[in-house]
Short mmCIF file of C-alpha atoms in Angstrom, two decimals:
data_model
loop_
_atom_site.label_atom_id
_atom_site.label_comp_id
_atom_site.label_asym_id
_atom_site.label_seq_id
_atom_site.Cartn_x
_atom_site.Cartn_y
_atom_site.Cartn_z
CA UNK H 1 15.24 95.92 66.82
CA UNK H 2 18.45 97.78 67.93
CA UNK H 3 18.94 94.93 70.47
CA UNK H 4 18.63 92.37 67.82
CA UNK H 5 21.02 94.07 65.43
CA UNK H 6 23.66 94.32 68.14
CA UNK H 7 23.70 90.43 68.68
CA UNK H 8 26.93 88.79 67.26
CA UNK H 9 25.04 85.87 65.66
CA UNK H 10 22.47 88.29 63.97
CA UNK H 11 25.47 90.33 62.49
CA UNK H 12 27.04 87.11 60.99
CA UNK H 13 23.71 86.10 59.60
CA UNK H 14 22.99 89.48 58.26
CA UNK H 15 26.56 89.45 56.49
CA UNK H 16 25.90 86.03 55.19
CA UNK H 17 22.52 87.12 53.67
CA UNK H 18 24.30 90.21 52.08
CA UNK H 19 27.00 88.10 50.61
CA UNK H 20 24.52 85.46 49.20
CA UNK H 21 21.85 87.97 47.99
CA UNK H 22 24.49 89.80 45.77
CA UNK H 23 25.36 87.05 43.16
CA UNK H 24 22.24 84.90 43.77
CA UNK H 25 20.07 87.77 42.45
CA UNK H 26 22.17 88.04 39.41
CA UNK H 27 22.33 84.33 38.58
CA UNK H 28 18.70 84.05 39.41
CA UNK H 29 18.08 86.73 36.72
CA UNK H 30 19.59 84.36 34.09
CA UNK H 31 17.53 81.41 35.44
CA UNK H 32 14.26 83.44 35.29
CA UNK H 33 14.98 84.57 31.77
CA UNK H 34 15.79 81.01 30.74
CA UNK H 35 12.50 79.79 32.19
CA UNK H 36 14.13 76.96 34.11
CA UNK H 37 13.25 78.12 37.64
CA UNK H 38 13.92 74.84 39.30
CA UNK H 39 17.31 74.22 37.98
CA UNK H 40 18.82 75.97 41.02
CA UNK H 41 16.73 73.90 43.36
CA UNK H 42 17.78 70.66 41.60
CA UNK H 43 21.50 71.82 41.69
CA UNK H 44 21.18 72.80 45.33
CA UNK H 45 19.62 69.31 46.02
CA UNK H 46 22.64 67.73 44.22
CA UNK H 47 25.00 69.56 46.45
CA UNK H 48 22.94 68.43 49.49
CA UNK H 49 23.32 64.93 48.31
CA UNK H 50 27.05 65.38 48.14
CA UNK H 51 26.96 66.71 51.76
CA UNK H 52 24.93 63.72 52.82
CA UNK H 53 27.35 61.29 51.24
CA UNK H 54 30.17 63.05 53.07
CA UNK H 55 28.43 62.41 56.29
CA UNK H 56 27.86 58.80 55.67
CA UNK H 57 31.51 58.38 54.57
CA UNK H 58 32.75 60.02 57.86
CA UNK H 59 33.91 63.21 56.21
CA UNK H 60 31.51 65.61 57.88
CA UNK H 61 34.40 67.20 59.90
CA UNK H 62 36.66 67.45 56.74
CA UNK H 63 35.50 70.56 55.21
CA UNK H 64 37.59 70.37 52.11
CA UNK H 65 36.49 66.67 51.31
CA UNK H 66 32.84 67.41 52.04
CA UNK H 67 32.90 70.53 49.86
CA UNK H 68 34.52 68.71 46.98
CA UNK H 69 31.86 65.93 47.24
CA UNK H 70 29.19 68.36 47.12
CA UNK H 71 30.72 70.26 44.27
CA UNK H 72 31.28 67.10 42.29
CA UNK H 73 27.60 66.15 42.64
CA UNK H 74 26.56 69.71 41.49
CA UNK H 75 29.00 69.48 38.48
CA UNK H 76 27.36 66.13 37.41
CA UNK H 77 23.86 67.95 37.53
CA UNK H 78 25.37 71.02 35.63
CA UNK H 79 26.84 68.82 32.88
CA UNK H 80 23.48 66.77 32.49
CA UNK H 81 21.41 70.03 32.19
CA UNK H 82 23.95 71.60 29.75
CA UNK H 83 23.72 68.51 27.65
CA UNK H 84 20.05 68.26 27.66
CA UNK H 85 19.42 71.84 26.63
CA UNK H 86 18.72 71.88 22.99
CA UNK H 87 18.21 68.14 22.86
CA UNK H 88 15.04 67.72 24.91
CA UNK H 89 12.66 68.43 22.08
CA UNK H 90 9.57 66.34 22.96
CA UNK H 91 9.94 66.68 26.77
CA UNK H 92 10.51 70.16 28.41
CA UNK H 93 13.96 70.57 30.03
CA UNK H 94 12.00 71.61 33.30
CA UNK H 95 10.60 67.98 33.41
CA UNK H 96 14.16 66.51 33.61
CA UNK H 97 15.18 69.10 36.04
CA UNK H 98 12.08 68.00 38.32
CA UNK H 99 13.27 64.32 37.95
CA UNK H 100 16.84 65.21 39.15
CA UNK H 101 15.53 67.17 42.14
CA UNK H 102 13.07 64.48 43.18
CA UNK H 103 15.70 61.70 42.88
CA UNK H 104 18.39 63.71 44.56
CA UNK H 105 15.96 64.45 47.46
CA UNK H 106 15.07 60.77 47.68
CA UNK H 107 18.67 59.77 47.80
CA UNK H 108 19.39 62.26 50.61
CA UNK H 109 16.63 60.63 52.62
CA UNK H 110 17.95 57.12 51.82
CA UNK H 111 21.58 57.94 52.56
CA UNK H 112 20.92 59.84 55.84
CA UNK H 113 18.56 57.08 57.04
CA UNK H 114 21.76 55.09 57.91
CA UNK H 115 23.23 57.92 59.92
CA UNK H 116 22.51 58.12 63.70
CA UNK H 117 22.15 61.90 63.46
CA UNK H 118 20.33 61.65 60.17
CA UNK H 119 17.27 63.79 61.14
CA UNK H 120 19.48 66.61 62.35
CA UNK H 121 21.70 66.54 59.23
CA UNK H 122 18.57 66.41 57.08
CA UNK H 123 17.24 69.56 58.71
CA UNK H 124 20.62 71.18 58.08
CA UNK H 125 20.56 70.44 54.37
CA UNK H 126 17.10 72.14 54.09
CA UNK H 127 17.38 75.18 56.40
CA UNK H 128 21.12 75.77 56.71
CA UNK H 129 23.18 77.10 59.78
CA UNK H 130 22.75 80.97 59.35
CA UNK H 131 23.09 81.74 63.01
CA UNK H 132 26.03 79.40 63.62
CA UNK H 133 28.12 79.65 60.54
CA UNK H 134 31.78 80.22 60.98
CA UNK H 135 32.73 83.93 60.03
CA UNK H 136 35.86 82.64 58.38
CA UNK H 137 33.65 80.49 56.07
CA UNK H 138 31.61 83.51 55.17
CA UNK H 139 34.84 85.46 54.30
CA UNK H 140 36.03 82.57 52.00
CA UNK H 141 32.75 82.34 50.25
CA UNK H 142 32.75 86.23 49.82
CA UNK H 143 36.16 85.86 48.06
CA UNK H 144 34.87 83.01 45.90
CA UNK H 145 31.79 84.92 44.97
CA UNK H 146 33.94 87.95 44.05
CA UNK H 147 35.98 85.82 41.77
CA UNK H 148 32.82 84.20 40.02
CA UNK H 149 31.46 87.62 39.85
CA UNK H 150 34.45 88.95 37.81
CA UNK H 151 34.30 85.88 35.57
CA UNK H 152 30.65 86.86 34.73
CA UNK H 153 31.47 90.52 34.42
CA UNK H 154 34.22 89.79 31.72
CA UNK H 155 32.09 87.19 30.01
CA UNK H 156 28.76 88.88 30.42
CA UNK H 157 28.13 89.19 26.63
CA UNK H 158 28.19 85.41 25.77
CA UNK H 159 26.33 84.69 29.04
CA UNK H 160 23.58 87.07 28.27
CA UNK H 161 23.49 85.94 24.69
CA UNK H 162 22.93 82.22 25.50
CA UNK H 163 20.32 83.21 28.12
CA UNK H 164 18.16 85.79 26.20
CA UNK H 165 18.74 84.48 22.58
CA UNK H 166 20.25 80.96 22.49
CA UNK H 167 19.32 80.25 18.84
CA UNK H 168 20.80 83.43 17.71
CA UNK H 169 24.04 82.80 19.85
CA UNK H 170 24.32 79.44 18.15
CA UNK H 171 23.86 81.04 14.69
CA UNK H 172 26.59 83.45 15.53
CA UNK H 173 28.95 80.59 16.16
CA UNK H 174 28.74 80.33 20.08
CA UNK H 175 29.09 76.71 21.15
CA UNK H 176 26.12 76.48 23.40
CA UNK H 177 26.92 73.42 25.21
CA UNK H 178 30.36 74.72 26.36
CA UNK H 179 29.10 78.12 27.34
CA UNK H 180 26.20 76.56 29.15
CA UNK H 181 28.60 74.17 30.95
CA UNK H 182 30.77 77.11 32.12
CA UNK H 183 27.75 79.03 33.29
CA UNK H 184 26.42 76.02 35.31
CA UNK H 185 29.88 75.28 36.51
CA UNK H 186 30.15 78.76 38.13
CA UNK H 187 26.58 78.34 39.22
CA UNK H 188 27.54 75.05 40.84
CA UNK H 189 30.25 76.84 43.01
CA UNK H 190 27.75 79.37 44.11
CA UNK H 191 24.95 76.93 45.06
CA UNK H 192 27.33 74.38 46.70
CA UNK H 193 28.85 77.14 48.93
CA UNK H 194 25.45 78.52 49.75
CA UNK H 195 23.66 75.26 50.75
CA UNK H 196 26.10 74.68 53.64
CA UNK H 197 25.18 78.13 54.97
CA UNK H 198 21.60 78.70 54.02
CA UNK H 199 20.17 75.38 53.06
CA UNK H 200 18.39 74.16 50.00
CA UNK H 201 15.05 76.10 50.55
CA UNK H 202 16.64 79.59 51.12
CA UNK H 203 19.14 78.99 48.36
CA UNK H 204 16.23 78.61 45.88
CA UNK H 205 14.39 81.67 47.43
CA UNK H 206 17.41 83.96 47.14
CA UNK H 207 18.06 82.90 43.59
CA UNK H 208 14.44 83.12 42.25
CA UNK H 209 12.48 85.61 44.30
CA UNK H 210 14.71 88.83 44.03
CA UNK H 211 15.19 88.09 40.30
CA UNK H 212 11.30 87.84 39.93
CA UNK H 213 10.99 91.07 41.79
CA UNK H 214 13.50 92.80 39.44
CA UNK H 215 11.71 91.52 36.27
CA UNK H 216 8.32 92.38 37.55
CA UNK H 217 9.48 95.91 38.16
CA UNK H 218 11.14 96.60 34.79
CA UNK H 219 12.10 94.76 31.56
CA UNK H 220 15.48 96.54 31.37
CA UNK H 221 18.33 94.34 32.49
CA UNK H 222 20.41 96.62 34.72
CA UNK H 223 17.44 98.33 36.65
CA UNK H 224 16.00 94.81 37.01
CA UNK H 225 19.21 93.56 38.64
CA UNK H 226 19.52 96.65 40.87
CA UNK H 227 15.88 96.12 42.07
CA UNK H 228 16.70 92.41 42.69
CA UNK H 229 19.72 93.23 44.87
CA UNK H 230 17.93 95.84 46.86
CA UNK H 231 14.88 93.56 47.30
CA UNK H 232 17.01 90.47 48.35
CA UNK H 233 18.96 92.45 50.97
CA UNK H 234 15.93 94.29 52.35
CA UNK H 235 13.83 91.15 52.63
CA UNK H 236 16.73 89.21 54.16
CA UNK H 237 17.19 91.87 56.76
CA UNK H 238 13.40 91.95 57.65
CA UNK H 239 13.40 88.13 57.73
CA UNK H 240 16.18 87.97 60.22
CA UNK H 241 14.69 90.63 62.45
CA UNK H 242 11.46 88.70 62.50
CA UNK H 243 13.37 85.53 63.27
CA UNK H 244 14.95 87.10 66.33
CA UNK H 245 11.91 88.84 67.63
CA UNK H 246 9.67 85.75 67.29
CA UNK H 247 12.29 83.25 68.16
CA UNK H 248 12.10 81.40 64.85
CA UNK H 249 14.61 79.65 62.65
CA UNK H 250 16.57 82.08 60.40
CA UNK H 251 16.35 80.63 56.92
CA UNK H 252 12.61 79.83 56.85
CA UNK H 253 11.93 83.27 58.23
CA UNK H 254 13.98 84.96 55.49
CA UNK H 255 12.26 82.82 52.83
CA UNK H 256 8.76 83.76 54.09
CA UNK H 257 9.87 87.40 54.26
CA UNK H 258 11.00 87.21 50.56
CA UNK H 259 7.68 85.87 49.54
CA UNK H 260 5.68 88.19 51.51
CA UNK H 261 7.62 91.19 50.05
CA UNK H 262 7.14 89.85 46.55
CA UNK H 263 3.35 89.75 47.13
CA UNK H 264 3.36 93.30 48.57
CA UNK H 265 5.52 94.55 45.59
CA UNK H 266 3.12 92.77 43.20
CA UNK H 267 0.07 94.58 44.75
CA UNK H 268 1.91 97.96 44.72
CA UNK H 269 2.89 97.56 41.04
CA UNK H 270 -0.67 96.65 40.19
CA UNK H 271 -2.10 99.74 41.91
CA UNK H 272 0.55 102.11 40.31
CA UNK H 273 0.05 100.64 36.78
CA UNK H 274 -3.66 100.72 37.10
CA UNK H 275 -3.44 104.38 38.16
CA UNK H 276 -1.21 105.30 35.28
CA UNK H 277 -3.56 103.52 32.92
CA UNK H 278 -6.61 105.44 34.09
CA UNK H 279 -4.65 108.64 34.06
CA UNK H 280 -3.72 107.95 30.45
CA UNK H 281 -7.48 107.32 29.36
CA UNK H 282 -8.57 110.54 31.16
#
């Protein structure tokens, strides 16, 4: 394990997971509380569609143009979900999110079908480039995430209100659409930046699984966030170690590690709570 940790590409991947896990676990907490688990997957897929369009338009080596295309597609998805929230009365919002995800995925396949290196680019959109990502890109993403984290810190009250009690927030005069749009816009920056590093699948995993681990452990917000952060970083490290030791791709290894550790945590919590229940009855 010591040898794996000393490898430069492992260190870059570990720093990437550390940067991603921080804000992803926090945003994932909002998503889990809202009950729209697949919104991040749909927005990540919209970002991947933007990346695919950039490749077809010959902009794959123009990082700024490619990023803006991906961000623009994510913003379109964010605006649609913000508008639909509260209007989708007969059909659950999750159903529309599924439609957006499936359609974006299909469009990525169709767009990259015309590219000579389509299969390779398609693989990158799914599993990212954790072991080959440019360290300068990670540094830029860390700065961006810090800025978004500060926005969420200063606006934490309205953001938590629209997540935990949207009807109450509306009754208190909050303009739900505008706050939702701002939330999803910051979400779009995070997802768009992460997809280029970790791919759609791991972005989904880092957003949802640590947040679920936190909510499973405790119903209190701050302790749940702390559990989610520790869980995401620990599972990411274990996944990367397994990836190097078994010579497997990084992002899928981390995703499987996240799921395995969630199962382990669920079993441990079940045993602990059963023991407490039996002790209380004795």
